[in-house]
Amino acid sequence: GAGVSQSPSNKVTEKGKDVELRCDPISGHTALYWYRQRLGQGLEFLIYFQGNSAPDKSGLPSDRFSAERTGESVSTLTIQRTQQEDSAVYLCASSLALASSYNEQFFGPGTRLTVL
Amino acid sequence: SQQGEEDPQALSIQEGENATMNCSYKTSINNLQWYRQNSGRGLVHLILIRSNEREKHSGRLRVTLDTSKKSSSLLITASRAADTASYFCATMGAQKLVFGQGTRLTINP
C-alpha cells in the first residue's frame, strides 16, 4: 500500500544546469499529474498523463520543461537550462481512471528545487 | 491561471473555535475538492462535493457548495492545534483539477 513517491526530496542546482525529477505513482493509477508550487502560492498545473493517451501539456511554462511517462508507471519531469524562477516545490499526484467525476488525487511529498 | 480563490488568505483562531474558509470559482465544474497541506509539501485530500450536492460532512468537516454563486465553504468545527495547515480548494472541470491560492490556518493553543 505504498503511496506516491518522489525523488529527490530536495535538489539544489546551478543556473543553466538540467534537472530530472522522478515520480512513482500508486500502482494501478492510470492518471498522473505534475504541479509546481512557488513559495506561498497555490498549485500550478503543469502536465498530466492518462493511460496511453497523448499527455495534456497545456500547463508547461516553456519548452525547457518536458515530461515522460512509461506506460502507467514512473514519470520524469525534466527542466533544461534551469533558471532561478524555476525554484519551487514540484508535486506529483496520481489518481484512478477518469471514468467518473471523482478523481481524488493522491499526492507525493514533492521535490523542492532550488536554482542558485 | 488559478480558478479558485480562497478567502481569507490567512486565518488565526483559538483552539476549540470553528474555522470557516471560502472558495470562489469562475467556470462550471463537475466537482469541488478540498485539500490540506502541511509544511509546504504533499497535499492530502479531505473531501469532495459533487456539483449536484449542496452539503457534505466528514467528521469535523462540513463543506457547502452553491453552484449559483460559484462558491464553496469549508467549516472545521472544534479546531485543534493539529489542524494548523494550508487549505486549498480545487475544482474539477475538463479532466484536471485547478487549485486556488489557499488559506493559511493557524490554531493557537
PDB file of C-alpha atoms in Angstrom:
ATOM      1  CA  GLY A   1       0.000   0.000   0.000  1.00  0.00           C
ATOM      2  CA  ALA A   2       2.729   2.497  -0.817  1.00  0.00           C
ATOM      3  CA  GLY A   3       1.670   5.992  -1.708  1.00  0.00           C
ATOM      4  CA  VAL A   4       3.066   8.279  -4.375  1.00  0.00           C
ATOM      5  CA  SER A   5       6.803   8.695  -4.014  1.00  0.00           C
ATOM      6  CA  GLN A   6       9.058  11.354  -5.476  1.00  0.00           C
ATOM      7  CA  SER A   7      12.782  11.719  -5.732  1.00  0.00           C
ATOM      8  CA  PRO A   8      14.903  13.501  -4.883  1.00  0.00           C
ATOM      9  CA  SER A   9      13.198  15.207  -1.965  1.00  0.00           C
ATOM     10  CA  ASN A  10      15.485  18.191  -2.368  1.00  0.00           C
ATOM     11  CA  LYS A  11      17.586  19.323  -5.286  1.00  0.00           C
ATOM     12  CA  VAL A  12      19.959  22.264  -5.412  1.00  0.00           C
ATOM     13  CA  THR A  13      21.386  23.107  -8.794  1.00  0.00           C
ATOM     14  CA  GLU A  14      23.188  25.893 -10.557  1.00  0.00           C
ATOM     15  CA  LYS A  15      21.525  28.119 -13.088  1.00  0.00           C
ATOM     16  CA  GLY A  16      21.812  26.650 -16.565  1.00  0.00           C
ATOM     17  CA  LYS A  17      22.023  23.022 -15.489  1.00  0.00           C
ATOM     18  CA  ASP A  18      19.418  20.399 -16.371  1.00  0.00           C
ATOM     19  CA  VAL A  19      17.480  18.570 -13.663  1.00  0.00           C
ATOM     20  CA  GLU A  20      15.344  15.454 -13.693  1.00  0.00           C
ATOM     21  CA  LEU A  21      12.633  14.806 -11.147  1.00  0.00           C
ATOM     22  CA  ARG A  22      11.045  11.413 -10.663  1.00  0.00           C
ATOM     23  CA  CYS A  23       7.579  10.305  -9.627  1.00  0.00           C
ATOM     24  CA  ASP A  24       6.380   6.804  -8.787  1.00  0.00           C
ATOM     25  CA  PRO A  25       2.578   6.753  -8.765  1.00  0.00           C
ATOM     26  CA  ILE A  26       0.345   4.409  -6.828  1.00  0.00           C
ATOM     27  CA  SER A  27       0.132   1.075  -8.591  1.00  0.00           C
ATOM     28  CA  GLY A  28      -2.967   0.864 -10.750  1.00  0.00           C
ATOM     29  CA  HIS A  29      -3.443   4.608 -11.051  1.00  0.00           C
ATOM     30  CA  THR A  30      -3.682   5.445 -14.713  1.00  0.00           C
ATOM     31  CA  ALA A  31      -3.667   9.229 -14.334  1.00  0.00           C
ATOM     32  CA  LEU A  32      -0.559  11.122 -13.260  1.00  0.00           C
ATOM     33  CA  TYR A  33      -0.198  14.861 -12.723  1.00  0.00           C
ATOM     34  CA  TRP A  34       2.673  17.268 -12.200  1.00  0.00           C
ATOM     35  CA  TYR A  35       2.225  20.591 -10.412  1.00  0.00           C
ATOM     36  CA  ARG A  36       4.527  23.417  -9.460  1.00  0.00           C
ATOM     37  CA  GLN A  37       4.108  25.371  -6.241  1.00  0.00           C
ATOM     38  CA  ARG A  38       6.081  28.516  -5.661  1.00  0.00           C
ATOM     39  CA  LEU A  39       6.627  29.680  -2.097  1.00  0.00           C
ATOM     40  CA  GLY A  40       3.378  30.783  -0.507  1.00  0.00           C
ATOM     41  CA  GLN A  41       1.386  30.148  -3.669  1.00  0.00           C
ATOM     42  CA  GLY A  42      -1.193  27.658  -4.859  1.00  0.00           C
ATOM     43  CA  LEU A  43      -0.563  24.722  -7.146  1.00  0.00           C
ATOM     44  CA  GLU A  44       0.121  25.434 -10.785  1.00  0.00           C
ATOM     45  CA  PHE A  45      -0.838  22.629 -13.161  1.00  0.00           C
ATOM     46  CA  LEU A  46       1.965  21.550 -15.480  1.00  0.00           C
ATOM     47  CA  ILE A  47       1.075  18.319 -17.279  1.00  0.00           C
ATOM     48  CA  TYR A  48      -0.993  15.187 -16.928  1.00  0.00           C
ATOM     49  CA  PHE A  49      -0.866  11.687 -18.362  1.00  0.00           C
ATOM     50  CA  GLN A  50      -3.862   9.407 -18.740  1.00  0.00           C
ATOM     51  CA  GLY A  51      -3.128   5.850 -19.799  1.00  0.00           C
ATOM     52  CA  ASN A  52      -1.842   5.701 -23.352  1.00  0.00           C
ATOM     53  CA  SER A  53      -3.497   8.947 -24.437  1.00  0.00           C
ATOM     54  CA  ALA A  54      -1.456  11.920 -25.523  1.00  0.00           C
ATOM     55  CA  PRO A  55      -0.499  13.928 -22.436  1.00  0.00           C
ATOM     56  CA  ASP A  56      -2.071  17.290 -21.680  1.00  0.00           C
ATOM     57  CA  LYS A  57       0.932  19.609 -21.760  1.00  0.00           C
ATOM     58  CA  SER A  58      -1.058  22.812 -21.602  1.00  0.00           C
ATOM     59  CA  GLY A  59       0.439  23.909 -18.284  1.00  0.00           C
ATOM     60  CA  LEU A  60       4.112  23.626 -19.157  1.00  0.00           C
ATOM     61  CA  PRO A  61       5.532  27.159 -18.812  1.00  0.00           C
ATOM     62  CA  SER A  62       8.186  26.908 -21.507  1.00  0.00           C
ATOM     63  CA  ASP A  63       9.895  24.493 -23.881  1.00  0.00           C
ATOM     64  CA  ARG A  64      12.577  23.968 -21.240  1.00  0.00           C
ATOM     65  CA  PHE A  65      10.056  21.784 -19.417  1.00  0.00           C
ATOM     66  CA  SER A  66       9.217  18.283 -20.577  1.00  0.00           C
ATOM     67  CA  ALA A  67       7.870  15.118 -19.026  1.00  0.00           C
ATOM     68  CA  GLU A  68       7.666  11.484 -19.926  1.00  0.00           C
ATOM     69  CA  ARG A  69       5.799   8.518 -18.572  1.00  0.00           C
ATOM     70  CA  THR A  70       6.383   4.891 -19.409  1.00  0.00           C
ATOM     71  CA  GLY A  71       3.054   3.117 -19.597  1.00  0.00           C
ATOM     72  CA  GLU A  72       1.241   3.540 -16.302  1.00  0.00           C
ATOM     73  CA  SER A  73       4.338   3.675 -14.150  1.00  0.00           C
ATOM     74  CA  VAL A  74       7.160   6.068 -13.428  1.00  0.00           C
ATOM     75  CA  SER A  75       7.196   9.599 -14.751  1.00  0.00           C
ATOM     76  CA  THR A  76      10.099  12.013 -15.047  1.00  0.00           C
ATOM     77  CA  LEU A  77       9.888  15.780 -15.283  1.00  0.00           C
ATOM     78  CA  THR A  78      12.901  17.365 -16.908  1.00  0.00           C
ATOM     79  CA  ILE A  79      13.818  21.018 -16.710  1.00  0.00           C
ATOM     80  CA  GLN A  80      16.568  22.089 -19.069  1.00  0.00           C
ATOM     81  CA  ARG A  81      18.798  25.107 -18.594  1.00  0.00           C
ATOM     82  CA  THR A  82      17.278  25.867 -15.207  1.00  0.00           C
ATOM     83  CA  GLN A  83      16.566  29.442 -14.205  1.00  0.00           C
ATOM     84  CA  GLN A  84      16.197  30.916 -10.735  1.00  0.00           C
ATOM     85  CA  GLU A  85      12.489  31.375 -11.408  1.00  0.00           C
ATOM     86  CA  ASP A  86      12.187  27.582 -11.622  1.00  0.00           C
ATOM     87  CA  SER A  87      12.827  27.322  -7.883  1.00  0.00           C
ATOM     88  CA  ALA A  88       9.712  25.759  -6.379  1.00  0.00           C
ATOM     89  CA  VAL A  89       8.287  22.560  -4.985  1.00  0.00           C
ATOM     90  CA  TYR A  90       7.302  20.169  -7.747  1.00  0.00           C
ATOM     91  CA  LEU A  91       4.432  17.916  -6.748  1.00  0.00           C
ATOM     92  CA  CYS A  92       3.275  14.757  -8.424  1.00  0.00           C
ATOM     93  CA  ALA A  93      -0.154  13.191  -7.959  1.00  0.00           C
ATOM     94  CA  SER A  94      -1.887  10.114  -9.279  1.00  0.00           C
ATOM     95  CA  SER A  95      -5.481   9.014  -9.485  1.00  0.00           C
ATOM     96  CA  LEU A  96      -7.680   6.294 -10.872  1.00  0.00           C
ATOM     97  CA  ALA A  97      -9.064   6.490 -14.400  1.00  0.00           C
ATOM     98  CA  LEU A  98     -11.198   9.460 -15.364  1.00  0.00           C
ATOM     99  CA  ALA A  99     -14.283   7.310 -15.903  1.00  0.00           C
ATOM    100  CA  SER A 100     -16.148   9.089 -13.144  1.00  0.00           C
ATOM    101  CA  SER A 101     -16.147  12.617 -11.884  1.00  0.00           C
ATOM    102  CA  TYR A 102     -14.396  11.722  -8.649  1.00  0.00           C
ATOM    103  CA  ASN A 103     -10.703  11.890  -9.485  1.00  0.00           C
ATOM    104  CA  GLU A 104      -9.406  12.136  -5.951  1.00  0.00           C
ATOM    105  CA  GLN A 105      -5.741  12.801  -6.361  1.00  0.00           C
ATOM    106  CA  PHE A 106      -3.081  11.314  -4.130  1.00  0.00           C
ATOM    107  CA  PHE A 107      -0.017  13.484  -3.793  1.00  0.00           C
ATOM    108  CA  GLY A 108       3.611  12.685  -3.303  1.00  0.00           C
ATOM    109  CA  PRO A 109       5.757  14.635  -0.830  1.00  0.00           C
ATOM    110  CA  GLY A 110       7.217  16.797  -3.567  1.00  0.00           C
ATOM    111  CA  THR A 111      10.688  17.738  -4.708  1.00  0.00           C
ATOM    112  CA  ARG A 112      11.980  21.088  -3.522  1.00  0.00           C
ATOM    113  CA  LEU A 113      14.094  22.548  -6.314  1.00  0.00           C
ATOM    114  CA  THR A 114      16.449  25.419  -5.616  1.00  0.00           C
ATOM    115  CA  VAL A 115      18.262  27.053  -8.514  1.00  0.00           C
ATOM    116  CA  LEU A 116      21.210  29.159  -7.429  1.00  0.00           C
TER     117      LEU A 116
ATOM    118  CA  SER B   1      -4.380  30.819 -14.266  1.00  0.00           C
ATOM    119  CA  GLN B   2      -5.953  29.927 -10.951  1.00  0.00           C
ATOM    120  CA  GLN B   3      -9.685  29.359 -10.981  1.00  0.00           C
ATOM    121  CA  GLY B   4     -10.380  29.058  -7.298  1.00  0.00           C
ATOM    122  CA  GLU B   5      -9.818  31.906  -4.924  1.00  0.00           C
ATOM    123  CA  GLU B   6      -9.807  31.254  -1.223  1.00  0.00           C
ATOM    124  CA  ASP B   7     -10.855  33.733   1.375  1.00  0.00           C
ATOM    125  CA  PRO B   8      -9.348  34.643   3.749  1.00  0.00           C
ATOM    126  CA  GLN B   9      -5.725  34.204   2.720  1.00  0.00           C
ATOM    127  CA  ALA B  10      -4.820  33.685   6.368  1.00  0.00           C
ATOM    128  CA  LEU B  11      -6.882  32.842   9.427  1.00  0.00           C
ATOM    129  CA  SER B  12      -5.763  32.600  13.057  1.00  0.00           C
ATOM    130  CA  ILE B  13      -8.141  31.333  15.737  1.00  0.00           C
ATOM    131  CA  GLN B  14      -8.061  29.808  19.219  1.00  0.00           C
ATOM    132  CA  GLU B  15      -8.175  26.090  19.737  1.00  0.00           C
ATOM    133  CA  GLY B  16     -11.746  24.901  20.097  1.00  0.00           C
ATOM    134  CA  GLU B  17     -13.215  27.586  17.858  1.00  0.00           C
ATOM    135  CA  ASN B  18     -14.682  26.881  14.441  1.00  0.00           C
ATOM    136  CA  ALA B  19     -12.795  27.847  11.297  1.00  0.00           C
ATOM    137  CA  THR B  20     -14.534  28.790   8.081  1.00  0.00           C
ATOM    138  CA  MET B  21     -12.797  29.149   4.737  1.00  0.00           C
ATOM    139  CA  ASN B  22     -14.416  30.175   1.490  1.00  0.00           C
ATOM    140  CA  CYS B  23     -13.663  29.421  -2.124  1.00  0.00           C
ATOM    141  CA  SER B  24     -14.975  31.063  -5.262  1.00  0.00           C
ATOM    142  CA  TYR B  25     -14.539  29.831  -8.799  1.00  0.00           C
ATOM    143  CA  LYS B  26     -15.346  31.012 -12.280  1.00  0.00           C
ATOM    144  CA  THR B  27     -16.410  28.232 -14.627  1.00  0.00           C
ATOM    145  CA  SER B  28     -18.767  25.267 -14.433  1.00  0.00           C
ATOM    146  CA  ILE B  29     -17.478  22.268 -12.518  1.00  0.00           C
ATOM    147  CA  ASN B  30     -18.034  18.536 -12.109  1.00  0.00           C
ATOM    148  CA  ASN B  31     -16.955  18.572  -8.516  1.00  0.00           C
ATOM    149  CA  LEU B  32     -15.056  20.628  -5.976  1.00  0.00           C
ATOM    150  CA  GLN B  33     -12.452  19.207  -3.653  1.00  0.00           C
ATOM    151  CA  TRP B  34     -10.704  20.478  -0.548  1.00  0.00           C
ATOM    152  CA  TYR B  35      -7.124  19.560   0.231  1.00  0.00           C
ATOM    153  CA  ARG B  36      -4.866  20.201   3.167  1.00  0.00           C
ATOM    154  CA  GLN B  37      -1.134  20.838   3.023  1.00  0.00           C
ATOM    155  CA  ASN B  38       1.285  20.706   5.925  1.00  0.00           C
ATOM    156  CA  SER B  39       4.652  22.409   5.773  1.00  0.00           C
ATOM    157  CA  GLY B  40       4.505  23.188   2.072  1.00  0.00           C
ATOM    158  CA  ARG B  41       4.809  19.600   0.895  1.00  0.00           C
ATOM    159  CA  GLY B  42       2.343  16.900  -0.201  1.00  0.00           C
ATOM    160  CA  LEU B  43      -1.375  17.575  -0.182  1.00  0.00           C
ATOM    161  CA  VAL B  44      -3.941  15.369   1.488  1.00  0.00           C
ATOM    162  CA  HIS B  45      -7.437  15.030   0.090  1.00  0.00           C
ATOM    163  CA  LEU B  46     -10.074  15.993   2.646  1.00  0.00           C
ATOM    164  CA  ILE B  47     -13.453  15.918   0.997  1.00  0.00           C
ATOM    165  CA  LEU B  48     -15.141  16.023  -2.404  1.00  0.00           C
ATOM    166  CA  ILE B  49     -18.529  17.515  -3.166  1.00  0.00           C
ATOM    167  CA  ARG B  50     -20.234  16.909  -6.467  1.00  0.00           C
ATOM    168  CA  SER B  51     -21.888  19.671  -8.449  1.00  0.00           C
ATOM    169  CA  ASN B  52     -25.362  18.292  -7.664  1.00  0.00           C
ATOM    170  CA  GLU B  53     -24.702  18.234  -3.924  1.00  0.00           C
ATOM    171  CA  ARG B  54     -25.206  21.184  -1.590  1.00  0.00           C
ATOM    172  CA  GLU B  55     -23.634  19.996   1.633  1.00  0.00           C
ATOM    173  CA  LYS B  56     -21.391  17.226   2.803  1.00  0.00           C
ATOM    174  CA  HIS B  57     -19.955  16.174   6.154  1.00  0.00           C
ATOM    175  CA  SER B  58     -16.892  14.219   7.133  1.00  0.00           C
ATOM    176  CA  GLY B  59     -16.027  14.091  10.808  1.00  0.00           C
ATOM    177  CA  ARG B  60     -15.382  17.664  11.946  1.00  0.00           C
ATOM    178  CA  LEU B  61     -15.509  18.932   8.370  1.00  0.00           C
ATOM    179  CA  ARG B  62     -18.543  20.424   6.693  1.00  0.00           C
ATOM    180  CA  VAL B  63     -18.470  21.558   3.093  1.00  0.00           C
ATOM    181  CA  THR B  64     -21.141  23.509   1.286  1.00  0.00           C
ATOM    182  CA  LEU B  65     -21.442  24.220  -2.405  1.00  0.00           C
ATOM    183  CA  ASP B  66     -23.539  26.906  -4.067  1.00  0.00           C
ATOM    184  CA  THR B  67     -23.231  26.492  -7.813  1.00  0.00           C
ATOM    185  CA  SER B  68     -25.426  29.527  -8.486  1.00  0.00           C
ATOM    186  CA  LYS B  69     -22.891  31.703  -6.673  1.00  0.00           C
ATOM    187  CA  LYS B  70     -19.924  29.570  -7.772  1.00  0.00           C
ATOM    188  CA  SER B  71     -18.730  29.312  -4.202  1.00  0.00           C
ATOM    189  CA  SER B  72     -17.930  26.751  -1.550  1.00  0.00           C
ATOM    190  CA  SER B  73     -17.100  26.867   2.115  1.00  0.00           C
ATOM    191  CA  LEU B  74     -15.149  24.563   4.385  1.00  0.00           C
ATOM    192  CA  LEU B  75     -16.009  24.565   8.078  1.00  0.00           C
ATOM    193  CA  ILE B  76     -13.762  22.880  10.612  1.00  0.00           C
ATOM    194  CA  THR B  77     -15.515  22.545  13.951  1.00  0.00           C
ATOM    195  CA  ALA B  78     -13.850  22.343  17.364  1.00  0.00           C
ATOM    196  CA  SER B  79     -10.442  23.162  15.904  1.00  0.00           C
ATOM    197  CA  ARG B  80      -7.271  21.571  17.218  1.00  0.00           C
ATOM    198  CA  ALA B  81      -3.653  22.671  17.085  1.00  0.00           C
ATOM    199  CA  ALA B  82      -3.041  19.825  14.625  1.00  0.00           C
ATOM    200  CA  ASP B  83      -5.423  21.492  12.151  1.00  0.00           C
ATOM    201  CA  THR B  84      -2.800  24.160  11.526  1.00  0.00           C
ATOM    202  CA  ALA B  85      -2.072  23.902   7.800  1.00  0.00           C
ATOM    203  CA  SER B  86      -2.867  25.433   4.447  1.00  0.00           C
ATOM    204  CA  TYR B  87      -6.197  24.523   2.906  1.00  0.00           C
ATOM    205  CA  PHE B  88      -6.856  24.572  -0.823  1.00  0.00           C
ATOM    206  CA  CYS B  89      -9.992  24.209  -2.840  1.00  0.00           C
ATOM    207  CA  ALA B  90      -9.716  22.608  -6.255  1.00  0.00           C
ATOM    208  CA  THR B  91     -12.290  22.495  -8.987  1.00  0.00           C
ATOM    209  CA  MET B  92     -12.664  19.669 -11.445  1.00  0.00           C
ATOM    210  CA  GLY B  93     -13.763  20.849 -14.836  1.00  0.00           C
ATOM    211  CA  ALA B  94     -12.422  19.349 -18.027  1.00  0.00           C
ATOM    212  CA  GLN B  95     -10.319  16.456 -16.770  1.00  0.00           C
ATOM    213  CA  LYS B  96      -7.978  18.335 -14.464  1.00  0.00           C
ATOM    214  CA  LEU B  97      -8.025  19.983 -11.079  1.00  0.00           C
ATOM    215  CA  VAL B  98      -7.459  23.696 -10.812  1.00  0.00           C
ATOM    216  CA  PHE B  99      -6.292  24.856  -7.391  1.00  0.00           C
ATOM    217  CA  GLY B 100      -6.796  28.116  -5.592  1.00  0.00           C
ATOM    218  CA  GLN B 101      -4.131  30.040  -3.719  1.00  0.00           C
ATOM    219  CA  GLY B 102      -5.059  28.548  -0.363  1.00  0.00           C
ATOM    220  CA  THR B 103      -5.924  29.712   3.141  1.00  0.00           C
ATOM    221  CA  ARG B 104      -3.235  29.503   5.791  1.00  0.00           C
ATOM    222  CA  LEU B 105      -4.964  28.396   9.006  1.00  0.00           C
ATOM    223  CA  THR B 106      -3.242  28.755  12.372  1.00  0.00           C
ATOM    224  CA  ILE B 107      -4.784  27.281  15.502  1.00  0.00           C
ATOM    225  CA  ASN B 108      -3.450  28.868  18.665  1.00  0.00           C
ATOM    226  CA  PRO B 109      -3.352  26.698  21.798  1.00  0.00           C
TER     227      PRO B 109
END
